[in-house]
Short mmCIF file of C-alpha atoms in Angstrom, two decimals:
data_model
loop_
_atom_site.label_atom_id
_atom_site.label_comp_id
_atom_site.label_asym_id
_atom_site.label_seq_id
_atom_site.Cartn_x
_atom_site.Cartn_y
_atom_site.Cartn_z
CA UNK A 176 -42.34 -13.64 -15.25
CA UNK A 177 -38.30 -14.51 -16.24
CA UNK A 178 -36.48 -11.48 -15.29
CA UNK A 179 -35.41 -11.02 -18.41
CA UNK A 180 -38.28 -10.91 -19.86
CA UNK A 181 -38.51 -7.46 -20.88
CA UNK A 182 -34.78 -7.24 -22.25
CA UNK A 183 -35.79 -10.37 -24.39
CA UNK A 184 -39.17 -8.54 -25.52
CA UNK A 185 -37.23 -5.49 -26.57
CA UNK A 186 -34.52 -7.55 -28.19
CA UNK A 187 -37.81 -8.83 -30.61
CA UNK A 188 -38.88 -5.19 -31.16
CA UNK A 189 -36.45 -5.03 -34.43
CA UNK A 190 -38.03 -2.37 -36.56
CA UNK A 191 -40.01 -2.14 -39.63
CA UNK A 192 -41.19 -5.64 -41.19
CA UNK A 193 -39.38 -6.88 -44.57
CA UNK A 194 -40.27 -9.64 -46.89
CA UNK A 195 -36.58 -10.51 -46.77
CA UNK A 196 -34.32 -9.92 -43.84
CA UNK A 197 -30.57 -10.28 -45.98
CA UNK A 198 -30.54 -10.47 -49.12
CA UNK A 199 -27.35 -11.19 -51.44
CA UNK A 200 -28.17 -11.07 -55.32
CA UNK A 201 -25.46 -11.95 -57.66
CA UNK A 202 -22.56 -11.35 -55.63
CA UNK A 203 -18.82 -11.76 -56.32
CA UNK A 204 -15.55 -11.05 -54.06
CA UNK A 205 -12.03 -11.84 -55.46
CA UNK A 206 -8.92 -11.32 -53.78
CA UNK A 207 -6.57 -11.28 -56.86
CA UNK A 208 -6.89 -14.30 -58.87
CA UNK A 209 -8.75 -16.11 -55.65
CA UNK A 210 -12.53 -15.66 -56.27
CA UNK A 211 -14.23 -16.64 -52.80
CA UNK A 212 -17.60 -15.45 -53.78
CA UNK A 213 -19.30 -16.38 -57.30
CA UNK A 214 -22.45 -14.80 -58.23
CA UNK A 215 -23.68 -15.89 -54.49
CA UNK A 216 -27.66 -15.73 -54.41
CA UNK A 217 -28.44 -16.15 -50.94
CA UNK A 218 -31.88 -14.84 -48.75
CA UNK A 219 -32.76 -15.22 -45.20
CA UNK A 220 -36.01 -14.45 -43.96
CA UNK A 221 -37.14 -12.32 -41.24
CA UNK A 222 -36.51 -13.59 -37.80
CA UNK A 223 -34.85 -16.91 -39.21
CA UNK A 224 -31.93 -19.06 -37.66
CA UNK A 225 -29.30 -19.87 -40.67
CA UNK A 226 -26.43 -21.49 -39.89
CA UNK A 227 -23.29 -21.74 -42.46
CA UNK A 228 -21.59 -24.50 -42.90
CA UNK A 229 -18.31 -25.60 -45.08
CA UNK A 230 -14.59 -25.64 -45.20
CA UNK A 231 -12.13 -23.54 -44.07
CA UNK A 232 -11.69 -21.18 -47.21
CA UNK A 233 -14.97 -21.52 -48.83
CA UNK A 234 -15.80 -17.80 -48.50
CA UNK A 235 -18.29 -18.15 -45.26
CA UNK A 236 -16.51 -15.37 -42.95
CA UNK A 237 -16.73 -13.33 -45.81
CA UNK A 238 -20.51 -13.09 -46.54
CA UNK A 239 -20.46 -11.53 -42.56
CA UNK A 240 -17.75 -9.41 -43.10
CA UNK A 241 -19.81 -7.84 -46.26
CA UNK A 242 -22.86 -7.29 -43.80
CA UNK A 243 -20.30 -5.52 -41.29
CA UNK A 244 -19.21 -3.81 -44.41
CA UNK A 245 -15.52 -5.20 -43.47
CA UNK A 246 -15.34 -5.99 -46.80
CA UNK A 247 -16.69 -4.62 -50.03
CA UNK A 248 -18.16 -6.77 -53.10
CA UNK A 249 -16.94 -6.43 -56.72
CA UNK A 250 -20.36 -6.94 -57.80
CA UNK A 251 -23.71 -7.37 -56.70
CA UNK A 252 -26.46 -6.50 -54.73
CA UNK A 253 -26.79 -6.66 -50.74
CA UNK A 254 -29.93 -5.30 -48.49
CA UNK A 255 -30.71 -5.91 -44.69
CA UNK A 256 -34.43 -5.09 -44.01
CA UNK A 257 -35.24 -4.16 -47.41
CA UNK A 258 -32.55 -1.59 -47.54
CA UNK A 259 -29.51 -1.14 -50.20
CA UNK A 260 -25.95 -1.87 -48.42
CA UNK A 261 -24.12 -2.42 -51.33
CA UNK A 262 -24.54 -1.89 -54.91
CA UNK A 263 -21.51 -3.41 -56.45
CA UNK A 264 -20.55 -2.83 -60.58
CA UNK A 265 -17.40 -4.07 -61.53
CA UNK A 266 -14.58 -1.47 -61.97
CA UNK A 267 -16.22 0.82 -59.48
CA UNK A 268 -14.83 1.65 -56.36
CA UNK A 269 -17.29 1.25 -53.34
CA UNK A 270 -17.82 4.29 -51.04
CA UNK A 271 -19.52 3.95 -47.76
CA UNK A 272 -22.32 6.43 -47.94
CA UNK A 273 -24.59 7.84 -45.15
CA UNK A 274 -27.21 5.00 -46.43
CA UNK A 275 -24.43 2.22 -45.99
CA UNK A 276 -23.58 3.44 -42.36
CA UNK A 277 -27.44 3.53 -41.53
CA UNK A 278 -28.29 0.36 -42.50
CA UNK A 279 -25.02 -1.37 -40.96
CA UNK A 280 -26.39 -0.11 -37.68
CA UNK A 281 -29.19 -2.67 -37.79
CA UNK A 282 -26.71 -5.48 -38.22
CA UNK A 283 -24.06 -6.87 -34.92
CA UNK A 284 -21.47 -9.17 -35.31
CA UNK A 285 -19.60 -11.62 -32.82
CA UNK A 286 -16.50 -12.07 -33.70
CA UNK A 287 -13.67 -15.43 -33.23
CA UNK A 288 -11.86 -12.68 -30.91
CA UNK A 289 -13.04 -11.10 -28.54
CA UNK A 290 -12.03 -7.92 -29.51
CA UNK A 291 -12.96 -6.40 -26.15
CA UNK A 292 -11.11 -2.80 -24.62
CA UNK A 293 -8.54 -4.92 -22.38
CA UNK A 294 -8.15 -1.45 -20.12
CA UNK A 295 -11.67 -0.82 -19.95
CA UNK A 296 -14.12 -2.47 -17.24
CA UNK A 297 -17.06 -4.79 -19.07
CA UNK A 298 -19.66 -2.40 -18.26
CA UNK A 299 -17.65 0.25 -20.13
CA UNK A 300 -17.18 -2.13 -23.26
CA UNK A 301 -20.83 -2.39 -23.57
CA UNK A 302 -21.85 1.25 -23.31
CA UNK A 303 -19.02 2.41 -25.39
CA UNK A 304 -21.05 1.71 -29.10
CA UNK A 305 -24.15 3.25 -27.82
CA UNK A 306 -23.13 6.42 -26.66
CA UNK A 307 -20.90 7.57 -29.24
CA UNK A 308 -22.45 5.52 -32.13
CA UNK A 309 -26.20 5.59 -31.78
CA UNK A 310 -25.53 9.07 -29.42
CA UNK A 311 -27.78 7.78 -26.25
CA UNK A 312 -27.20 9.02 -23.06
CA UNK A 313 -25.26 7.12 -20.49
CA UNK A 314 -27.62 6.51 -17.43
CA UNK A 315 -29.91 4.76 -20.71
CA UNK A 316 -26.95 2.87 -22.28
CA UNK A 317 -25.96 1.82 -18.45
CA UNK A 318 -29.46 0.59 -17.68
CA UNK A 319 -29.23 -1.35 -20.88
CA UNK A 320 -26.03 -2.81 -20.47
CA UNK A 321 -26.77 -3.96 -16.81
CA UNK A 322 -29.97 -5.79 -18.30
CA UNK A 323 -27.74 -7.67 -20.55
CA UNK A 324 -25.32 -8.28 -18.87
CA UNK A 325 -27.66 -10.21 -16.05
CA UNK A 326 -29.15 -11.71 -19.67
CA UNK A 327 -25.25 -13.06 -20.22
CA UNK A 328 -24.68 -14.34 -16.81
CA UNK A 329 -22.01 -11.47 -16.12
CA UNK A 330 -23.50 -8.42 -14.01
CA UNK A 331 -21.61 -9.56 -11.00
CA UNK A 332 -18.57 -8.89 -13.42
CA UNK A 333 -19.19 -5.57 -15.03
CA UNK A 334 -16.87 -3.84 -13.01
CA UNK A 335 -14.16 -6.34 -14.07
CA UNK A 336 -11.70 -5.58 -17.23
CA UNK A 337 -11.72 -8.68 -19.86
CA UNK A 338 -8.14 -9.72 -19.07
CA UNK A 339 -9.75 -11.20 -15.42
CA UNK A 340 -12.03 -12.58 -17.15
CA UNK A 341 -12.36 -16.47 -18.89
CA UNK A 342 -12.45 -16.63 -22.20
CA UNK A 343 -16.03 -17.90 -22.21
CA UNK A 344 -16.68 -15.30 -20.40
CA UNK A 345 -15.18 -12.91 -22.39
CA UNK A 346 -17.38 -13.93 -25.34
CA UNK A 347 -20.53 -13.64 -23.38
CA UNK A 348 -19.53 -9.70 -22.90
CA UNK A 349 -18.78 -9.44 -26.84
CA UNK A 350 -22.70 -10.88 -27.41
CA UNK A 351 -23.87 -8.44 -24.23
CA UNK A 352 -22.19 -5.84 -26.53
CA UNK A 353 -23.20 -6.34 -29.68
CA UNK A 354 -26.90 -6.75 -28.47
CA UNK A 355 -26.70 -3.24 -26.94
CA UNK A 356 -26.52 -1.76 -30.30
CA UNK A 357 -30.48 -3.30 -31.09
CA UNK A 358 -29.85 -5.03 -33.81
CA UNK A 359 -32.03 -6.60 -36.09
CA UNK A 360 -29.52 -9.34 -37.30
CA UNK A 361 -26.83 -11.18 -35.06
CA UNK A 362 -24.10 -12.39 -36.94
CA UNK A 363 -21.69 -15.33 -35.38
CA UNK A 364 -18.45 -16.17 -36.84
CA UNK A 365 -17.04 -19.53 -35.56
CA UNK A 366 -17.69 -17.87 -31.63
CA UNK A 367 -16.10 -20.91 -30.22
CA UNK A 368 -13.41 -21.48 -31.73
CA UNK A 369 -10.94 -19.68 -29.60
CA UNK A 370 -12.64 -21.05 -26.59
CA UNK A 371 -11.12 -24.15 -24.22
CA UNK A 372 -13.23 -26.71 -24.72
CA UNK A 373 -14.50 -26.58 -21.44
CA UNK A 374 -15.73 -23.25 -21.82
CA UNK A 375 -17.92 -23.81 -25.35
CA UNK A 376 -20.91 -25.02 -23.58
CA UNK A 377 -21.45 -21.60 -21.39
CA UNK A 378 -21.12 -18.99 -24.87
CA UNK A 379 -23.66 -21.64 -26.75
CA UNK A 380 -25.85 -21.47 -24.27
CA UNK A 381 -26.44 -18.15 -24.49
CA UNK A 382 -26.63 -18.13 -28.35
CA UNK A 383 -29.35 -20.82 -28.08
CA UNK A 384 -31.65 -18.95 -25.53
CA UNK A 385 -31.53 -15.72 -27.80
CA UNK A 386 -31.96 -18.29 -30.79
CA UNK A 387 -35.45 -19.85 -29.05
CA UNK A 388 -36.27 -16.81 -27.03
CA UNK A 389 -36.13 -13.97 -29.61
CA UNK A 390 -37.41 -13.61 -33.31
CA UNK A 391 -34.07 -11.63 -33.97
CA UNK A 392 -32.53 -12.86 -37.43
CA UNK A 393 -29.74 -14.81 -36.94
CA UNK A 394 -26.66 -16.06 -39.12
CA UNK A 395 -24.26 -18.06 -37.83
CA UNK A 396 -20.68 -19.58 -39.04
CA UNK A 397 -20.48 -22.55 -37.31
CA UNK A 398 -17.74 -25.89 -36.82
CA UNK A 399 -20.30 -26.53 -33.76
CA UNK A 400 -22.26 -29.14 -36.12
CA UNK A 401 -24.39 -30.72 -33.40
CA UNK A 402 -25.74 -26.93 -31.84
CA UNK A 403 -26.82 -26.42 -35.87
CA UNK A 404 -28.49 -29.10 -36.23
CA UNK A 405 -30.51 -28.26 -33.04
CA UNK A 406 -30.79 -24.15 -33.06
CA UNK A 407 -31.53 -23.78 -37.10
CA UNK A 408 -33.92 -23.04 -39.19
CA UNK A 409 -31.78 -23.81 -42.31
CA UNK A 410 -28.55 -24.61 -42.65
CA UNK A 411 -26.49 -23.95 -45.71
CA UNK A 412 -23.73 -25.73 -46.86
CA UNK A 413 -21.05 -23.61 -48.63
CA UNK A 414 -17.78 -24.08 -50.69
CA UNK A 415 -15.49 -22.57 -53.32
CA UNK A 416 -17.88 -19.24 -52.97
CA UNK A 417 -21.07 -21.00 -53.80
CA UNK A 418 -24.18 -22.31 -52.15
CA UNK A 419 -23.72 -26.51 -52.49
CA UNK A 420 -27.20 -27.59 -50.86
CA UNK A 421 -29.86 -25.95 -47.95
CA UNK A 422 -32.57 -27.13 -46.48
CA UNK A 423 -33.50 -28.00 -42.58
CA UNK A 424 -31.05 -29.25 -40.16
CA UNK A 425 -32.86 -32.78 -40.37
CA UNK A 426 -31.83 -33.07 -44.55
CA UNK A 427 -28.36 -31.85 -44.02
CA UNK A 428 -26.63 -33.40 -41.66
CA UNK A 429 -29.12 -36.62 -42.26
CA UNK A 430 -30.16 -37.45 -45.60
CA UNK A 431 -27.89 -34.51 -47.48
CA UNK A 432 -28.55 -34.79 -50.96
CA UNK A 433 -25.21 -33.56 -52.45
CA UNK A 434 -22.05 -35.36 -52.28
CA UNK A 435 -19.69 -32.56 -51.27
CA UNK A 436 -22.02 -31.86 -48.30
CA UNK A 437 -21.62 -35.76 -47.62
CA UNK A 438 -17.39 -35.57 -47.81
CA UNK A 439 -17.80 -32.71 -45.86
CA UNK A 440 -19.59 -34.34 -43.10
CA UNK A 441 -17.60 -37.37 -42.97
CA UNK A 442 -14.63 -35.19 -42.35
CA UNK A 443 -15.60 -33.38 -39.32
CA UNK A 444 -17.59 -35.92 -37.84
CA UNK A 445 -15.46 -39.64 -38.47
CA UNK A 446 -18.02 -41.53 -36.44
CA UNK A 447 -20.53 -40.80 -39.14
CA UNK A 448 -18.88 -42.83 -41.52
CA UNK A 449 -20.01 -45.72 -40.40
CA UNK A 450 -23.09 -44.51 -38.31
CA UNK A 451 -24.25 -41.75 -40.46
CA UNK A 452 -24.60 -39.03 -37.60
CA UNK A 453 -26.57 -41.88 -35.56
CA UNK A 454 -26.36 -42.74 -31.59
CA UNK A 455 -28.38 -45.86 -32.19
CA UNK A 456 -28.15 -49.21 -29.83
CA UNK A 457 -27.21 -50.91 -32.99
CA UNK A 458 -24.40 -48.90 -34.19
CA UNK A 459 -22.81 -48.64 -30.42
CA UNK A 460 -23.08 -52.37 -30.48
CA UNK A 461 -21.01 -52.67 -33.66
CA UNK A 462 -18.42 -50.34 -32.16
CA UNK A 463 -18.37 -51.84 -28.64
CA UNK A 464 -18.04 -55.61 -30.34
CA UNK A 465 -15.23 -54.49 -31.97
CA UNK A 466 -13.42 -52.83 -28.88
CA UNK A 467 -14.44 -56.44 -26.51
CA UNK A 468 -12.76 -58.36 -29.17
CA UNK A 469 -10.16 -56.40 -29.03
CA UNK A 470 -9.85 -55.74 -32.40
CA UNK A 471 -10.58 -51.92 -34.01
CA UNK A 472 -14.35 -51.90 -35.79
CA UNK A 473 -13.15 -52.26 -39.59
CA UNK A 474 -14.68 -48.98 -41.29
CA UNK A 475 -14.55 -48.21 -45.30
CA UNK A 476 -10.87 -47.71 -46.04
CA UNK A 477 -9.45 -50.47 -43.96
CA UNK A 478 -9.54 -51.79 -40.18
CA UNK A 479 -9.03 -48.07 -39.03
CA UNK A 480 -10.32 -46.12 -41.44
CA UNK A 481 -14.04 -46.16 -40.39
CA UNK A 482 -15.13 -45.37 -36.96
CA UNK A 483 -12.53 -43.25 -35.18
CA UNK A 484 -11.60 -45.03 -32.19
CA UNK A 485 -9.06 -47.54 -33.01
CA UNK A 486 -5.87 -45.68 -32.09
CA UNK A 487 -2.81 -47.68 -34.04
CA UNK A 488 -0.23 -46.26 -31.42
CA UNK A 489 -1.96 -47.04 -28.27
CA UNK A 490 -4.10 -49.90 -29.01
CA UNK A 491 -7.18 -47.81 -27.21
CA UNK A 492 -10.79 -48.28 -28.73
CA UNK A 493 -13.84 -45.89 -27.99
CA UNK A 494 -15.76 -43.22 -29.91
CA UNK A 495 -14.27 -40.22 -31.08
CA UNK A 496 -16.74 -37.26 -32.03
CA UNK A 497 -15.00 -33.51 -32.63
CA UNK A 498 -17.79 -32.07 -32.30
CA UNK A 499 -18.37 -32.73 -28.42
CA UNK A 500 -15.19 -33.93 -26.06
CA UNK A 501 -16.17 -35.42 -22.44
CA UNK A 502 -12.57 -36.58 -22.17
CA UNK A 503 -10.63 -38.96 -20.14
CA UNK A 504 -10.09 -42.79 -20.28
CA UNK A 505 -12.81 -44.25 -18.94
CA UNK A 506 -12.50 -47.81 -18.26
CA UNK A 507 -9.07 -47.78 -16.57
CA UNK A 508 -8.64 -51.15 -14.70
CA UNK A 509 -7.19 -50.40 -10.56
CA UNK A 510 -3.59 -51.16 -11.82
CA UNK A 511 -3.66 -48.04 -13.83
CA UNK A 512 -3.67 -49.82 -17.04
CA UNK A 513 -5.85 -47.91 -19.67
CA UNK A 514 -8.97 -48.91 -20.40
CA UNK A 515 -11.44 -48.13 -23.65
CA UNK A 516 -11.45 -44.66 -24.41
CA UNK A 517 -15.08 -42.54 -24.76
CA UNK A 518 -13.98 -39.61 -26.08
CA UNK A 519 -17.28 -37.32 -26.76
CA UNK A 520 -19.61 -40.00 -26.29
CA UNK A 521 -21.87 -39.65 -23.18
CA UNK A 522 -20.36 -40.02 -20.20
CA UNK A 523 -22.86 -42.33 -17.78
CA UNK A 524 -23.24 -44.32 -20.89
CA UNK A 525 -19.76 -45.05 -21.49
CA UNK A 526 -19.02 -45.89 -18.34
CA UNK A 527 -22.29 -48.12 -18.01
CA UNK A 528 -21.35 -50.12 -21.32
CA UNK A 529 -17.32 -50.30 -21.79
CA UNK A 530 -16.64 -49.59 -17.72
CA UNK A 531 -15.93 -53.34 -17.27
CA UNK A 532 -14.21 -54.03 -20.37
CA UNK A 533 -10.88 -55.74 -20.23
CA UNK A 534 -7.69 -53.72 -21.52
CA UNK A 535 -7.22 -54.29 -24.90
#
């Protein structure tokens, strides 16, 4: 039996079943004349893996924020777990009430920051919430932080403040401390971005283990478009406050029906405009014929505008994905001249095809 077996079980224990997990009916947020939310109708089921996807601007930070009750609606209706959070009418002033604070307590949030007590140790950052929030006593919120802690890959640190700590590491404390509250939804707002990108790999691991290891619900902001694709349930693309298109991870980022979800794809991921999200033999081929012949592989606006790759400066061909960096220029000849650059393309495989490549 995994170790953490029983922190993982207790993590699924969530609390008394709902039809619908979060529910947003009808819900609009203006900040002066800029509406980011417009009559949103939006569900997600108990247990299920969402994962929001869409501009910067569109209003996707902002449907967590309202579940943190961070922000308040103008209008509309939003439950967790079958239970009223807000009840927005326009021209009334939200209060938080006793029901609004109780039902919060079932949501935790991860946050871009950190957001972690710089003076206090990790262990102490984690306990903090659950004694003075949900009133346990400190051996029990000690004995749970230590459990998730070990779950995060940081008990030999919990004695360490954040500033010692990476910033990968850091984030994997802000998740250890969020689960200690017992949530029944996990919210995830961008939790990479202010990572190196050496240090993404270790805060999505985590993510995905409580994503395939726990029925927890969870909703995540995301620029991370390959970790969607594999951790979802649904993903939902989202822009100018409304829902443009859902559906599974395999319609979205393969077959998306919508055009905006399309432009939107293209932009964050350039290789798919000429290989549509693929890795295939084929498509590597076209790209690798163009970078032996020395010339860049021609893509819909012109000889550079496909395939992202041909670099008009430095004359370097290879495969450039945002969405995963391995780095370097692989390829270099043993005079130091560079060689054809596989930027976020696999590694071995890079090497193995454009390795003996001539400088172009």
């Amino acid at each position: 039996m995994s170790p953490h077996t029983d922190t993982l079980r207790t993590l699924n224990s969530g609390g008394a079943p709902s039809d619908v997990e979060i529910s947003f009916n009808n819900v609009s947020k203006s900040w002066g004349s800029n509406q980011v939310l417009r009559g949103l109708n939006f569900e997600v089921a108990p247990g299920e893996k969402v994962s929001i996807i869409g501009p910067s601007g569109s209003g996707k930070t902002t449907i967590l924020r309202i579940l943190m009750t961070l922000e308040t609606p103008d209008e509309g209706v939003v439950t967790v777990g079958g239970d009223i959070l807000w009840d927005a009418k326009p021209g009334v002033k939200n209060k938080e009430t006793k029901q609004t604070i109780a039902t919060r307590r079932k949501v935790g949030m991860v946050f871009q920051q950190f957001n972690l007590f710089p003076h206090m140790t990790v262990l102490e950052n984690v306990i903090e919430a659950p004694i003075h929030v949900l009133g346990i006593s400190k051996a029990e919120a000690t004995e749970r932080a230590v459990d998730l802690l070990e779950l995060v890959g940081l008990k030999e640190h919990m004695k360490h403040t954040p500033p010692e700590l990476s910033g990968g590491q850091q984030q994997r404390v802000a998740i250890a401390r969020a689960l200690a509250m017992r949530p029944r939804v996990m919210l995830f707002d961008e939790p990479t971005s202010a990572l190196d990108p050496e240090l993404i790999g270790e805060v999505l691991n985590v993510i995905r283990r409580l994503a395939t290891t726990t029925d927890m619900t969870m909703l995540m902001v995301t620029h991370e478009m390959r970790f969607a694709q594999e951790i979802s349930d649904r993903v939902v693309m989202f822009d100018k406050g409304v829902t443009v298109e859902a559906g599974p991870p395999e319609q979205i980022f393969k077959n998306p029906q919508q055009e905006r979800t399309k432009q939107f794809l293209k932009a964050v991921n350039p290789y798919s405009r000429q290989c549509e999200n693929s890795m295939s033999d084929g498509c590597v081929e076209q790209a690798l014929a163009g970078a032996d012949s020395g010339e860049p592989y021609a893509g819909e606006n012109g000889p550079h505008g496909g395939l992202v790759g041909a670099d008009d400066g430095l004359a370097e061909f290879g495969f450039e994905r945002r969405d995963q960096v391995v780095g370097g220029q692989v390829g270099a000849r043993d005079d130091d001249r560079p060689g054809i650059r596989c930027v976020g393309f696999p590694d071995e495989l890079c090497r193995a095809s454009v390795g003996h490549r001539p400088h172009v």
